[in-house]
mmCIF file of C-alpha atoms in Angstrom:
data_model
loop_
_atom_site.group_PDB
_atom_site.id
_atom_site.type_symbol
_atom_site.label_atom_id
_atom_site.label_comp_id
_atom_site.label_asym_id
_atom_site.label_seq_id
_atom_site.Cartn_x
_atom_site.Cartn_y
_atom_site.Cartn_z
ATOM 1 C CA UNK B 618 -17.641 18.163 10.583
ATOM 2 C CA UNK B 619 -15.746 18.650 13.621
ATOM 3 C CA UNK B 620 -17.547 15.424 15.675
ATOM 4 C CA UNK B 621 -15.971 13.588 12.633
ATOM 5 C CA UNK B 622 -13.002 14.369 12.701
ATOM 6 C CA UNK B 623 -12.745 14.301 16.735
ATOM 7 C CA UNK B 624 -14.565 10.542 16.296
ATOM 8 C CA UNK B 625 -12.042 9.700 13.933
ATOM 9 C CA UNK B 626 -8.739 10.984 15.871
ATOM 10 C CA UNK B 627 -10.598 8.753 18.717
ATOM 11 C CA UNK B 628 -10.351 5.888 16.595
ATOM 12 C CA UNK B 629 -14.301 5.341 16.661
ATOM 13 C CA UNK B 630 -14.075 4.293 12.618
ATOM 14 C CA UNK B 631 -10.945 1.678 13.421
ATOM 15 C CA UNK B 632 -12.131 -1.692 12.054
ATOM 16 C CA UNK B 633 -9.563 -4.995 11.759
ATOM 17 C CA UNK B 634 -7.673 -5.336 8.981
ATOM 18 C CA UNK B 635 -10.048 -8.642 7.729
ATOM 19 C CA UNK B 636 -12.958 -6.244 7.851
ATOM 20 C CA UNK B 637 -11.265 -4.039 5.557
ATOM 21 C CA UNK B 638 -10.910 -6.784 2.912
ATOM 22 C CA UNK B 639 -14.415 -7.398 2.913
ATOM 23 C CA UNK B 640 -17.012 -6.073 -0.368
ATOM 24 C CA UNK B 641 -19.921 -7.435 -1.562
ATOM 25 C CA UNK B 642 -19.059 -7.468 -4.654
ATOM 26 C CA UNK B 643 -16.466 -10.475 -4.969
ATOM 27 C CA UNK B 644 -13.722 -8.826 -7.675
ATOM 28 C CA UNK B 645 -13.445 -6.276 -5.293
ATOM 29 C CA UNK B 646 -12.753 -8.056 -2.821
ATOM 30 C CA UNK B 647 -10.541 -10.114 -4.931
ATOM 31 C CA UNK B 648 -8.224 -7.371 -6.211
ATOM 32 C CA UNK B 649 -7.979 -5.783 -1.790
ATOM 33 C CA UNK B 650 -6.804 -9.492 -1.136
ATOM 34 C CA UNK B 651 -4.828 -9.132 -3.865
ATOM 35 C CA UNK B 652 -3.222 -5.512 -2.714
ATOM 36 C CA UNK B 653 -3.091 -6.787 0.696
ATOM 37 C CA UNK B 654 -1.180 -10.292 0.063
ATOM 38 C CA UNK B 655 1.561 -8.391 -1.907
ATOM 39 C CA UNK B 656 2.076 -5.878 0.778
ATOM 40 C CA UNK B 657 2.568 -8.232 3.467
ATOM 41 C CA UNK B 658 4.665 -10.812 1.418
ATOM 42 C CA UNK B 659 6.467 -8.501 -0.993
ATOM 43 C CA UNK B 660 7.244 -5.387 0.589
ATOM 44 C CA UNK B 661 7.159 -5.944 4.077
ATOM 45 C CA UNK B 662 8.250 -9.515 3.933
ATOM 46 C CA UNK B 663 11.188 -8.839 1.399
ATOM 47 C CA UNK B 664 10.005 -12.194 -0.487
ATOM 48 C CA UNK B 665 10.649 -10.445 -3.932
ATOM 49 C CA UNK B 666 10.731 -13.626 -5.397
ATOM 50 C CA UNK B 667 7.276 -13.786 -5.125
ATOM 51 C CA UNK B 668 6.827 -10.180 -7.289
ATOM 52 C CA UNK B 669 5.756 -12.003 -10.742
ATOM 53 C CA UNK B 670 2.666 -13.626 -8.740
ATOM 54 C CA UNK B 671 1.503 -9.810 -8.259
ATOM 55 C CA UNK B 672 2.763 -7.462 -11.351
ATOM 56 C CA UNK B 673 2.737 -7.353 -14.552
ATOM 57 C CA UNK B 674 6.494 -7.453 -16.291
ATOM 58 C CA UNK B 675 4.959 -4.011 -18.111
ATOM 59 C CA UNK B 676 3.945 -2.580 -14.565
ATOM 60 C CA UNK B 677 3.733 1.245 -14.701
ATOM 61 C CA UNK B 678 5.341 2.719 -11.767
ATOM 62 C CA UNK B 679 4.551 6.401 -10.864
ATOM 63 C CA UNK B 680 6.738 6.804 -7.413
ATOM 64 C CA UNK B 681 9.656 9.530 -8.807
ATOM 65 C CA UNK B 682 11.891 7.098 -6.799
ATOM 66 C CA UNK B 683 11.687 3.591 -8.068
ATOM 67 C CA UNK B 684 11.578 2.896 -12.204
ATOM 68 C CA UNK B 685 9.041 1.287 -13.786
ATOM 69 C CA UNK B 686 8.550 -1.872 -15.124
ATOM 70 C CA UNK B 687 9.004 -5.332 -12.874
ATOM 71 C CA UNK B 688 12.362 -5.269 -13.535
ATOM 72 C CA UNK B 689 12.675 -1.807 -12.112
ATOM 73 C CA UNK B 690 10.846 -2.494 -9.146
ATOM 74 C CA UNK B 691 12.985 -5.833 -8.463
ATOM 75 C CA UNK B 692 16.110 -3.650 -8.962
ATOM 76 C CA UNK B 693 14.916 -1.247 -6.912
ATOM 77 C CA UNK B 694 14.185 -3.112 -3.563
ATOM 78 C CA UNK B 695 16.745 -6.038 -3.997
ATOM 79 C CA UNK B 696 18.925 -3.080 -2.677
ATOM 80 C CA UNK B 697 17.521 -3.692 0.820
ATOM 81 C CA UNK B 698 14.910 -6.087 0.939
ATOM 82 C CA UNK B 699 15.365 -8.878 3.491
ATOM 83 C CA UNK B 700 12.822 -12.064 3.144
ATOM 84 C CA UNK B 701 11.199 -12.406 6.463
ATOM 85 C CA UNK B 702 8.433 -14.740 7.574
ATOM 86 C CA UNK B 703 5.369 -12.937 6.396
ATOM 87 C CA UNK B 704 2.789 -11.618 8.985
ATOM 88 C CA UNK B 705 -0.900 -12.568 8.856
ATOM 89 C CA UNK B 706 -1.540 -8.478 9.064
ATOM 90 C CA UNK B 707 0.146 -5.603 7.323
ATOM 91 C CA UNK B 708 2.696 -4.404 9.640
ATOM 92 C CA UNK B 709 2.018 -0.390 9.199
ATOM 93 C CA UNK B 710 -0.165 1.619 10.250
ATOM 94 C CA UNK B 711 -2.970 1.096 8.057
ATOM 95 C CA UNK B 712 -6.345 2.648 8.318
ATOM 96 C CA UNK B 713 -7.892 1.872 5.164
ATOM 97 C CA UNK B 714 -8.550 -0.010 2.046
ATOM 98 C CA UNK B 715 -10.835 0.958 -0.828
ATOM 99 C CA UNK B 716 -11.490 -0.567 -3.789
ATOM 100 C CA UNK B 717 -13.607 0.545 -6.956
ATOM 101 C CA UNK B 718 -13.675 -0.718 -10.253
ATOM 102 C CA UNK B 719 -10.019 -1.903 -11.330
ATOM 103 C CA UNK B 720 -8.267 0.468 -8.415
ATOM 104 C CA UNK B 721 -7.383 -0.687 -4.858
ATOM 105 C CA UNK B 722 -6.216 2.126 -2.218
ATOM 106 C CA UNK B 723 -4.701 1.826 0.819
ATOM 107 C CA UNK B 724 -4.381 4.659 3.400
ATOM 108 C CA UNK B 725 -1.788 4.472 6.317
ATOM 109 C CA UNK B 726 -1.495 6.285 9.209
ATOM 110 C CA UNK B 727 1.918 8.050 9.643
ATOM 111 C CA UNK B 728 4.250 9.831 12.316
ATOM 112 C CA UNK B 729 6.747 12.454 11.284
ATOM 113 C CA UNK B 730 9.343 14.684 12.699
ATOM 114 C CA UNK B 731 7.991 17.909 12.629
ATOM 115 C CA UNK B 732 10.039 19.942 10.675
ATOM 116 C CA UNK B 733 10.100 23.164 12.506
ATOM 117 C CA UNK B 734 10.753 22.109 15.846
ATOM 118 C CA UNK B 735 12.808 18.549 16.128
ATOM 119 C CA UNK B 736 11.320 17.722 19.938
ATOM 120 C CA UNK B 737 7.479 17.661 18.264
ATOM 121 C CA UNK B 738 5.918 15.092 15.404
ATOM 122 C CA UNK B 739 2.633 15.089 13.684
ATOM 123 C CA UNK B 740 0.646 12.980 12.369
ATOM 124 C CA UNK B 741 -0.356 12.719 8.814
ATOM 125 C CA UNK B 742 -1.662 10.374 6.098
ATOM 126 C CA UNK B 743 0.009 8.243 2.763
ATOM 127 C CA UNK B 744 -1.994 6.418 0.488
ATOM 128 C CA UNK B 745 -0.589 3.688 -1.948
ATOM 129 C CA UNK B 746 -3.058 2.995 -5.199
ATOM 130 C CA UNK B 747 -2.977 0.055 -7.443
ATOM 131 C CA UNK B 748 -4.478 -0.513 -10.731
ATOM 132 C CA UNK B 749 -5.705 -4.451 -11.436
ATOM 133 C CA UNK B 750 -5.624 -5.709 -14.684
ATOM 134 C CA UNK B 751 -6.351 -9.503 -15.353
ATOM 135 C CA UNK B 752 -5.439 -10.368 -11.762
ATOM 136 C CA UNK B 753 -1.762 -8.354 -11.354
ATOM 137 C CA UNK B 754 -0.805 -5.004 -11.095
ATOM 138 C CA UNK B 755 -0.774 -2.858 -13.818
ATOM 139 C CA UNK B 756 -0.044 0.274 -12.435
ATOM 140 C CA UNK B 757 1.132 2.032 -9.119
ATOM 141 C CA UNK B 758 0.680 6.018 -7.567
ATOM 142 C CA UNK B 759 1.369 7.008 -4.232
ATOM 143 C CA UNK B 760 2.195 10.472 -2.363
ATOM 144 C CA UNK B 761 5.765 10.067 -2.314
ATOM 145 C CA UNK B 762 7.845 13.095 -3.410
ATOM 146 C CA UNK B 763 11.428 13.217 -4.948
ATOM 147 C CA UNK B 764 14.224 12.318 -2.901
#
């Protein structure tokens, strides 16, 4: 188990973002592309306009931060989205995207402060999974805790 992990931290399992959208089973690789063209347009490109393309209006949101529902989420990030030209690639860190029956995950990478001594960070991981249902999202869970 430890080769794995060391072979991981190495970066040995690192594969391009296209690869990742790849199945061989076409819905699934439908509903990734699906995950994977709201990330980069929506959030990280701020184009919330474009946020009825990808949810349902009845869109169940399970983040403790943001309500549920479309409307919710539009509230939400209007606060401080910014429309920006939208990348080719998801802009974070992402190592990972998993799909299986109507559920997409993505995994990202992520660098924090460490808590107990300001002059150190550590590395951790966040995952983001959606729900498809008839080609939107239908639901949302991710490891975000109450701020």
């Amino acid at each position: 188990m430890s080769i794995t992990i060391v072979l991981f931290a190495a970066g040995a399992f690192a594969q391009s973002q296209k690869e990742m959208l790849y199945s061989k089973d076409p819905k699934l690789a439908k509903n990734k592309q699906i995950v994977y063209d709201f990330w980069r347009s929506v959030l990280e490109g701020g184009h919330l306009e474009l946020a009825p393309k990808y949810m349902l209006e009845t869109y169940i949101q399970h983040n403790p931060n943001v309500p549920t529902g479309r409307q919710g989420f539009l509230d939400f990030f209007s606060k401080f989205a910014k429309a920006l030209p939208i990348a080719d690639t998801i802009k974070e860190n992402l190592i990972s995207i998993v799909a299986e029956g109507d559920l997409v995950v993505l995994s990202f990478k992520e660098v924090h402060p460490d808590p107990k001594d300001p002059t150190k960070t550590y590395v951790t991981t966040s995952f983001e999974m959606l729900r498809i249902e008839n080609g939107k999202f239908a639901e949302h869970w991710d490891s975000a805790l109450k701020q």
